[in-house]
Amino acid sequence: MAENISFFQRINEYFDKAAKFTDYPQGLLEQIKICNSSCHFTFPIKRDDGTIQTIHGWRAEHSHHKLPTKGGIRYSMLVNEDEIMALAALMTYKCALVDLPYGGAKGGIKLNRKDYSESELERITRRYTYELIQKNYIGPGIDVPAPDYGTGENEMSWILDTYLSMSPDKLDAIACVTGKPIEQNGIKGRKEATGRGVVFGLEEACSFEDDMKQVGLQPGLRGKTVVIQGFGKVGYPASKYLNEAEAKVIGIAEADGAIYSPKGLDIESISAYRDETGSIRNFPDATFIENPNDILEMECDILVPAALENQITAENAPRIKARIIAEAANGPTTTKAHEILKKRGAMIIPDTFLNAGGVTVSYFEWLRNLSHVGFGRLGRRYEESAYNAMVHFIEQATGYQFSDDERQTVHGADETDLVNSGLQDTMINAYQEIRETRFKYGRDIVDSRTAAYINAIHTIAQSYMQLGIFP
Ligand code: NAD
């Protein structure tokens, strides 16, 4: 089966399918769907060996219905304009779905970070930021980047520093980028947020008995076997929290091979082994599989693609046995693969919902930066005193003495508690809304992906109407 449509065309197909369930004017739907602006720029860098190389960078702001726009920056050899526009569009729908006040954006540089030294990456990132500033594609109220595939806290701190150095008097300049290191105005929990959100989302999706019955599984994550593709900023924490939730991660695929153990993998040991050797290849307590794609076809309950787009295709979908496909990556399943999996009765938890934890906690970071005060700073001590007083009254009234462990659970919420609570609440609410939409139109007619797009379209259309643009 040929699958010769581009990534952005695929997102637009999903949009069109969902739009049929709404009655907004065609012009409004077109405006929501189209990419509002994008730019491609090139710049030279001097490599460590003295040679000059031309670097290609992009930033797309898919929707200006809310400002700032928000979305990560990706470093990969696959980056091109179509990919960046598709990922920016996904950000628009994701933000609308989890009710964040942002339009969607995405940026990227075409490079394989393994080919560059740290100082070369720093020069490239700073020059990329300079280009964004020149073109008005970055700013706390304009467009706020974050980490994505191939980038992390280091890149975000170079972006921040470059932006700050060019706007010395802007009070809110620290909110120009999220996913920053904690010491540089980042927020606790952002690093793990997408993976944690994936597990909160999965927990909710697996909690409904009738939904689980449809895929032949028991409710809850406990005991479910999981295979994860990609052990990066999303895949690693997702696998850790899945094991903590008593699911069993039995396979992990990386770009250079996969590891498999039916008795379950020890995530922290694998992470330590990878830090030491640079790879998960030949991790001692597991079977090594040379072709990482083979593991996607292993017997398991949940398959979590957490690497790149177009990984589950019409070619391999017929051999995929997982009952649940949990799209932690953006766009991992092609349209034809989606149809094949759906026909076989698999449950697909869509990317627009499942990986929204990252941008949700980025939102908390941005709010923290704009308010210039850490969450919990004002109320924590007060709450703790109130809880302690309550414990004391209960002890006096009942004669019961709380143990030290019981007392430990009574504390004022700190930043980590608040971030995780906000993240969990967001994922639960968004899933319940998706499920309600499915029931509204008929579960057999509308799948979760289409329902997610329907919900996003309603939210964005309402914003346009509030702006008075489309009365
Ligand atoms: P990352 O660069 O931290 O990790 C990706 C990992 O996938 C790397 O370890 C890489 O070696 C591995 N990989 C690449 N090709 C592979 C292959 N063919 N098979 C197996 N492994 C392979 O990137 P990330 O931030 O974890 O992003 C992963 C996905 O999640 C992307 O689609 C990204 O857009 C999406 N996402 C990320 C975030 C975030 O906060 N980082 C938020 C939402 C969505």
Coordinates of N, CA and C and ligand atoms in Angstrom, one line a residue, residues 74-75 87 91 94 106 113-114 146-151 190-191 193-195 228-236 252-257 274 292-293 296 305-309 311 328-332 351 355-359 362, ligand 1:
R74 N 13.3 21.1 17.2 CA 13.8 19.7 16.9 C 15.1 19.8 16.1
Y75 N 16.1 18.9 16.5 CA 17.3 18.8 15.7 C 17.3 17.4 15.2
L87 N 4.1 19.4 12.6 CA 4.2 19.4 14.1 C 3.7 20.7 14.7
M91 N 0.6 21.0 17.5 CA 0.7 21.8 18.7 C -0.6 22.6 18.9
K94 N -3.3 20.2 20.0 CA -3.0 19.7 21.4 C -3.3 20.8 22.4
K106 N 6.3 25.3 15.8 CA 7.4 24.3 15.9 C 8.6 24.8 15.2
R113 N 22.7 15.7 15.7 CA 23.5 16.3 16.7 C 24.8 15.5 17.1
K114 N 24.8 14.2 16.7 CA 25.9 13.4 17.0 C 27.1 13.8 16.2
A146 N 10.5 25.3 23.1 CA 10.7 24.3 24.2 C 11.5 23.2 23.6
P147 N 11.9 22.2 24.4 CA 12.7 21.0 23.8 C 11.8 20.1 23.0
D148 N 12.4 19.5 22.0 CA 11.7 18.4 21.3 C 12.8 17.4 20.9
Y149 N 12.6 16.6 19.9 CA 13.5 15.5 19.5 C 14.9 16.2 19.3
G150 N 15.9 15.6 19.9 CA 17.3 16.1 19.7 C 17.7 17.3 20.4
T151 N 16.8 17.9 21.2 CA 17.3 19.1 22.0 C 16.9 18.9 23.5
R190 N 9.4 19.5 34.7 CA 9.2 19.7 33.3 C 10.0 18.6 32.5
K191 N 11.2 18.2 33.0 CA 12.0 17.2 32.3 C 11.2 15.9 32.1
A193 N 7.9 15.6 32.3 CA 6.5 15.9 32.2 C 5.8 15.1 31.1
T194 N 6.4 15.0 29.9 CA 5.7 14.3 28.8 C 5.6 12.9 29.2
G195 N 6.6 12.2 29.7 CA 6.6 10.8 30.0 C 5.5 10.6 31.1
I228 N 8.4 -0.2 24.3 CA 8.6 1.3 24.1 C 9.6 1.5 23.0
Q229 N 9.3 2.3 22.0 CA 10.3 2.7 21.0 C 10.8 4.1 21.3
G230 N 12.1 4.2 21.6 CA 12.7 5.5 21.9 C 12.9 5.6 23.4
F231 N 14.2 5.7 23.8 CA 14.4 5.8 25.2 C 15.1 7.2 25.5
G232 N 14.3 8.2 25.1 CA 14.8 9.6 25.2 C 14.1 10.3 26.3
K233 N 13.9 11.6 26.1 CA 13.3 12.5 27.1 C 11.8 12.1 27.4
V234 N 11.2 11.4 26.4 CA 9.8 11.0 26.7 C 9.8 9.5 27.0
G235 N 10.5 8.7 26.3 CA 10.5 7.2 26.5 C 11.0 6.8 27.8
Y236 N 12.1 7.4 28.2 CA 12.8 7.0 29.5 C 11.9 7.2 30.7
I252 N 12.5 -2.5 24.9 CA 12.8 -1.1 24.6 C 13.6 -1.0 23.3
A253 N 13.2 -0.2 22.4 CA 14.0 -0.1 21.1 C 14.7 1.3 21.1
E254 N 15.9 1.3 20.7 CA 16.6 2.5 20.4 C 17.0 2.5 18.9
A255 N 17.6 3.6 18.4 CA 17.9 3.7 17.0 C 18.9 2.6 16.6
D256 N 19.8 2.1 17.5 CA 20.8 1.2 17.1 C 20.6 -0.2 17.7
G257 N 19.3 -0.6 17.9 CA 19.0 -1.9 18.4 C 18.0 -1.9 19.5
R274 N 23.3 3.0 29.7 CA 23.3 3.8 28.5 C 24.2 5.1 28.7
P292 N 15.9 -2.7 15.5 CA 15.0 -2.2 16.5 C 13.5 -2.3 16.1
N293 N 13.3 -2.3 14.8 CA 11.8 -2.3 14.4 C 11.2 -3.6 14.7
L296 N 8.8 -3.9 17.7 CA 7.4 -3.3 17.6 C 6.4 -4.4 17.4
P305 N 5.1 4.1 20.9 CA 6.1 4.7 20.1 C 6.5 6.1 20.7
A306 N 7.8 6.3 21.0 CA 8.2 7.5 21.6 C 9.5 8.0 20.9
A307 N 9.5 7.9 19.6 CA 10.7 8.3 18.8 C 10.3 9.4 17.8
L308 N 9.9 8.9 16.6 CA 9.6 9.8 15.5 C 8.3 9.5 14.8
E309 N 8.0 10.3 13.8 CA 6.7 10.0 13.0 C 6.9 8.9 12.1
Q311 N 6.4 5.6 12.1 CA 7.0 4.4 12.5 C 6.1 3.2 12.3
A328 N 3.0 8.3 22.2 CA 3.8 9.3 22.9 C 4.5 10.2 22.0
A329 N 5.0 9.7 20.8 CA 5.6 10.5 19.8 C 4.5 11.3 19.0
N330 N 5.0 12.3 18.3 CA 4.1 13.0 17.4 C 4.0 12.3 16.0
G331 N 2.8 11.9 15.6 CA 2.6 11.4 14.3 C 3.2 10.0 14.0
P332 N 3.3 9.1 15.0 CA 4.0 7.8 14.8 C 3.2 6.9 13.9
D351 N -1.7 11.0 19.8 CA -0.6 11.9 20.1 C -1.1 13.3 20.6
N355 N 0.7 13.0 24.4 CA 2.0 13.7 24.8 C 1.8 15.1 25.2
A356 N 0.6 15.5 25.6 CA 0.3 16.9 25.9 C 0.9 17.3 27.3
G357 N 1.4 16.4 28.0 CA 2.0 16.7 29.3 C 3.2 17.7 29.3
G358 N 3.9 17.6 28.2 CA 5.1 18.4 28.0 C 4.7 19.9 28.0
V359 N 3.8 20.2 27.0 CA 3.4 21.6 26.9 C 2.6 22.1 28.1
S362 N 5.1 23.0 30.5 CA 5.8 24.2 30.0 C 4.9 25.5 30.3
Ligands
NAD1 P1 14.7 12.5 22.3 O1 15.7 13.0 21.2 O2 15.0 12.9 23.7 O3 14.6 10.9 22.2 C1 14.3 10.2 21.1 C2 14.9 8.9 21.2 O4 14.4 8.0 20.1 C3 16.4 8.9 21.0 O5 17.0 8.3 22.1 C4 16.7 8.3 19.7 O6 18.0 7.6 19.7 C5 15.5 7.3 19.6 N1 15.3 6.9 18.2 C6 15.4 7.5 17.1 N2 15.0 6.7 16.0 C7 14.6 5.6 16.5 C8 14.2 4.3 16.0 N3 14.0 4.2 14.7 N4 13.9 3.3 16.8 C9 14.0 3.5 18.2 N5 14.5 4.6 18.7 C10 14.8 5.6 17.9 O7 13.3 13.0 21.8 P2 12.0 13.2 22.7 O8 12.0 14.5 23.2 O9 11.9 12.0 23.6 O10 10.8 13.1 21.6 C11 10.3 11.9 21.1 C12 9.0 12.1 20.5 O11 8.1 12.7 21.4 C13 9.0 13.1 19.3 O12 8.0 12.7 18.4 C14 8.6 14.4 19.9 O13 8.0 15.3 19.0 C15 7.6 13.9 20.9 N6 7.3 14.8 22.0 C16 8.3 15.3 22.8 C17 8.0 16.1 23.9 C18 9.1 16.6 24.8 O14 8.7 17.3 25.8 N7 10.3 16.3 24.7 C19 6.7 16.6 24.1 C20 5.7 16.1 23.3 C21 6.0 15.2 22.2

